[in-house]
PDB file of C-alpha atoms in Angstrom:
ATOM      1  CA  MET A 210      24.474 -17.320   0.142  1.00  0.00           C
ATOM      2  CA  HIS A 211      24.788 -13.759  -0.520  1.00  0.00           C
ATOM      3  CA  PHE A 212      21.532 -12.695  -3.554  1.00  0.00           C
ATOM      4  CA  PRO A 213      20.997  -9.744  -5.112  1.00  0.00           C
ATOM      5  CA  ASP A 214      18.576  -6.914  -3.860  1.00  0.00           C
ATOM      6  CA  ASP A 215      15.487  -8.008  -6.395  1.00  0.00           C
ATOM      7  CA  GLU A 216      12.397 -10.160  -6.818  1.00  0.00           C
ATOM      8  CA  ASN A 217      14.851 -13.360  -7.831  1.00  0.00           C
ATOM      9  CA  GLY A 218      17.275 -12.541  -5.279  1.00  0.00           C
ATOM     10  CA  GLN A 219      14.420 -12.456  -2.860  1.00  0.00           C
ATOM     11  CA  LEU A 220      13.005 -15.853  -3.813  1.00  0.00           C
ATOM     12  CA  LEU A 221      16.415 -17.401  -4.204  1.00  0.00           C
ATOM     13  CA  ALA A 222      16.647 -16.958  -0.588  1.00  0.00           C
ATOM     14  CA  GLU A 223      13.647 -17.779   0.226  1.00  0.00           C
ATOM     15  CA  ILE A 224      14.553 -21.423  -1.232  1.00  0.00           C
ATOM     16  CA  ALA A 225      18.211 -21.196   0.045  1.00  0.00           C
ATOM     17  CA  ASP A 226      16.626 -20.777   3.879  1.00  0.00           C
ATOM     18  CA  ALA A 227      14.277 -23.739   2.994  1.00  0.00           C
ATOM     19  CA  GLY A 228      16.951 -26.158   2.655  1.00  0.00           C
ATOM     20  CA  VAL A 229      17.220 -26.156  -1.005  1.00  0.00           C
ATOM     21  CA  ASP A 230      20.542 -27.057  -2.655  1.00  0.00           C
ATOM     22  CA  LEU A 231      21.484 -23.803  -5.259  1.00  0.00           C
ATOM     23  CA  THR A 232      24.635 -25.330  -6.183  1.00  0.00           C
ATOM     24  CA  SER A 233      22.743 -28.540  -7.740  1.00  0.00           C
ATOM     25  CA  MET A 234      20.132 -29.096 -11.186  1.00  0.00           C
ATOM     26  CA  GLN A 235      16.814 -27.980 -10.069  1.00  0.00           C
ATOM     27  CA  THR A 236      13.613 -28.457 -12.663  1.00  0.00           C
ATOM     28  CA  ILE A 237      12.317 -24.628 -12.682  1.00  0.00           C
ATOM     29  CA  ASP A 238       8.708 -23.213 -13.658  1.00  0.00           C
ATOM     30  CA  PHE A 239       8.550 -20.432 -15.246  1.00  0.00           C
ATOM     31  CA  TYR A 240       4.752 -18.818 -15.798  1.00  0.00           C
ATOM     32  CA  ILE A 241       3.925 -16.563 -18.718  1.00  0.00           C
ATOM     33  CA  LEU A 242       0.337 -16.254 -18.989  1.00  0.00           C
ATOM     34  CA  PHE A 243      -2.361 -15.375 -21.696  1.00  0.00           C
ATOM     35  CA  GLU A 244      -5.884 -13.446 -22.069  1.00  0.00           C
ATOM     36  CA  GLN A 245      -6.494 -15.417 -25.056  1.00  0.00           C
ATOM     37  CA  LYS A 246      -6.037 -19.695 -25.780  1.00  0.00           C
ATOM     38  CA  PRO A 247      -4.957 -19.827 -29.783  1.00  0.00           C
ATOM     39  CA  GLU A 248      -1.881 -17.135 -28.680  1.00  0.00           C
ATOM     40  CA  ALA A 249      -1.035 -19.553 -25.465  1.00  0.00           C
ATOM     41  CA  GLU A 250      -1.388 -22.615 -27.792  1.00  0.00           C
ATOM     42  CA  LYS A 251       1.169 -20.719 -30.460  1.00  0.00           C
ATOM     43  CA  PHE A 252       3.586 -20.055 -27.477  1.00  0.00           C
ATOM     44  CA  ALA A 253       4.280 -23.302 -25.962  1.00  0.00           C
ATOM     45  CA  GLU A 254       4.696 -24.748 -29.579  1.00  0.00           C
ATOM     46  CA  ALA A 255       6.897 -22.348 -30.163  1.00  0.00           C
ATOM     47  CA  ILE A 256       8.646 -22.828 -26.737  1.00  0.00           C
ATOM     48  CA  THR A 257       8.501 -26.345 -27.092  1.00  0.00           C
ATOM     49  CA  SER A 258      10.252 -26.799 -29.895  1.00  0.00           C
ATOM     50  CA  ASP A 259      13.472 -24.817 -28.266  1.00  0.00           C
ATOM     51  CA  GLU A 260      16.592 -27.165 -27.022  1.00  0.00           C
ATOM     52  CA  LEU A 261      16.165 -24.744 -23.987  1.00  0.00           C
ATOM     53  CA  ALA A 262      12.656 -26.078 -22.537  1.00  0.00           C
ATOM     54  CA  PRO A 263      10.868 -28.841 -24.372  1.00  0.00           C
ATOM     55  CA  SER A 264       8.726 -29.067 -21.182  1.00  0.00           C
ATOM     56  CA  THR A 265       4.876 -27.448 -21.066  1.00  0.00           C
ATOM     57  CA  GLU A 266       1.740 -27.223 -19.676  1.00  0.00           C
ATOM     58  CA  LEU A 267      -1.303 -25.577 -21.016  1.00  0.00           C
ATOM     59  CA  ALA A 268      -3.935 -24.906 -18.389  1.00  0.00           C
ATOM     60  CA  LYS A 269      -6.792 -21.887 -17.258  1.00  0.00           C
ATOM     61  CA  CYS A 270      -6.253 -20.423 -14.293  1.00  0.00           C
ATOM     62  CA  PRO A 271      -9.995 -20.181 -12.184  1.00  0.00           C
ATOM     63  CA  ASP A 272     -10.351 -17.869 -10.410  1.00  0.00           C
ATOM     64  CA  THR A 273      -8.781 -15.610 -13.228  1.00  0.00           C
ATOM     65  CA  GLY A 274     -10.222 -17.723 -16.488  1.00  0.00           C
ATOM     66  CA  VAL A 275      -6.606 -16.762 -17.606  1.00  0.00           C
ATOM     67  CA  TRP A 276      -4.150 -19.111 -20.106  1.00  0.00           C
ATOM     68  CA  GLU A 277      -0.983 -19.360 -18.050  1.00  0.00           C
ATOM     69  CA  VAL A 278       1.695 -21.899 -20.058  1.00  0.00           C
ATOM     70  CA  ILE A 279       4.460 -23.592 -17.259  1.00  0.00           C
ATOM     71  CA  THR A 280       7.258 -23.685 -19.007  1.00  0.00           C
ATOM     72  CA  ARG A 281       9.873 -26.681 -17.323  1.00  0.00           C
ATOM     73  CA  VAL A 282      13.576 -25.862 -17.144  1.00  0.00           C
ATOM     74  CA  LYS A 283      16.201 -28.158 -15.799  1.00  0.00           C
ATOM     75  CA  MET A 284      19.419 -25.577 -15.184  1.00  0.00           C
ATOM     76  CA  VAL A 285      21.158 -24.691 -11.710  1.00  0.00           C
ATOM     77  CA  PRO A 286      19.103 -21.600 -10.042  1.00  0.00           C
ATOM     78  CA  ASP A 287      21.579 -19.266 -10.827  1.00  0.00           C
ATOM     79  CA  HIS A 288      20.123 -14.840 -10.527  1.00  0.00           C
ATOM     80  CA  SER A 289      21.922 -14.541 -13.104  1.00  0.00           C
ATOM     81  CA  LEU A 290      20.604 -17.547 -15.540  1.00  0.00           C
ATOM     82  CA  LEU A 291      17.456 -17.092 -14.363  1.00  0.00           C
ATOM     83  CA  SER A 292      17.166 -13.539 -15.268  1.00  0.00           C
ATOM     84  CA  GLN A 293      18.174 -14.442 -18.421  1.00  0.00           C
ATOM     85  CA  THR A 294      15.997 -16.828 -19.278  1.00  0.00           C
ATOM     86  CA  GLU A 295      12.899 -14.831 -17.888  1.00  0.00           C
ATOM     87  CA  GLN A 296      13.583 -12.458 -20.047  1.00  0.00           C
ATOM     88  CA  TYR A 297      14.625 -15.127 -23.229  1.00  0.00           C
ATOM     89  CA  LEU A 298      10.557 -16.647 -22.723  1.00  0.00           C
ATOM     90  CA  GLU A 299       9.294 -13.200 -21.924  1.00  0.00           C
ATOM     91  CA  SER A 300      10.259 -11.931 -25.126  1.00  0.00           C
ATOM     92  CA  ILE A 301       8.879 -14.487 -26.927  1.00  0.00           C
ATOM     93  CA  ALA A 302       5.726 -14.707 -25.046  1.00  0.00           C
ATOM     94  CA  ASN A 303       5.047 -10.827 -26.300  1.00  0.00           C
ATOM     95  CA  SER A 304       5.274 -11.920 -29.415  1.00  0.00           C
ATOM     96  CA  HIS A 305       2.259 -14.114 -29.096  1.00  0.00           C
ATOM     97  CA  ASN A 306       0.744 -11.928 -26.444  1.00  0.00           C
ATOM     98  CA  GLY A 307       1.629 -12.955 -23.670  1.00  0.00           C
ATOM     99  CA  TYR A 308       3.133 -11.979 -21.053  1.00  0.00           C
ATOM    100  CA  GLY A 309       6.110 -13.085 -17.580  1.00  0.00           C
ATOM    101  CA  ASP A 310       4.376 -13.859 -14.144  1.00  0.00           C
ATOM    102  CA  GLY A 311       7.775 -15.250 -12.427  1.00  0.00           C
ATOM    103  CA  TRP A 312       9.317 -18.365 -11.621  1.00  0.00           C
ATOM    104  CA  GLY A 313       9.294 -20.670  -9.119  1.00  0.00           C
ATOM    105  CA  LEU A 314      11.092 -24.407  -7.569  1.00  0.00           C
ATOM    106  CA  MET A 315       9.566 -27.191  -6.699  1.00  0.00           C
ATOM    107  CA  ALA A 316      12.027 -29.214  -4.677  1.00  0.00           C
ATOM    108  CA  GLU A 317      13.078 -32.738  -5.784  1.00  0.00           C
ATOM    109  CA  GLU A 318      11.392 -35.337  -3.567  1.00  0.00           C
ATOM    110  CA  GLU A 319      14.096 -37.859  -1.512  1.00  0.00           C
TER     111      GLU A 319
END
């Protein structure tokens, strides 16, 4: 497979090289960071009510003290769809003083 020459493309290439089937539905974790817990909680509440991302987890990074909302989205990991989803989540996060910190995919255990 060929992927665009950007961060998402590089990550997709690494995931494909690891043997993950990028043509099937996967659970993608999108990471959104916040300095303040109340803002993280408001974002988590807003995004949980969204049909796109009903599953979220809020945690405090022990190393940095930054609050992290992990938003899980089931999707086929297509480059343009991933980029659009990142932009969408970041647009909501920005209104709560949050910012995107990328995404990841954990291979399903068989």
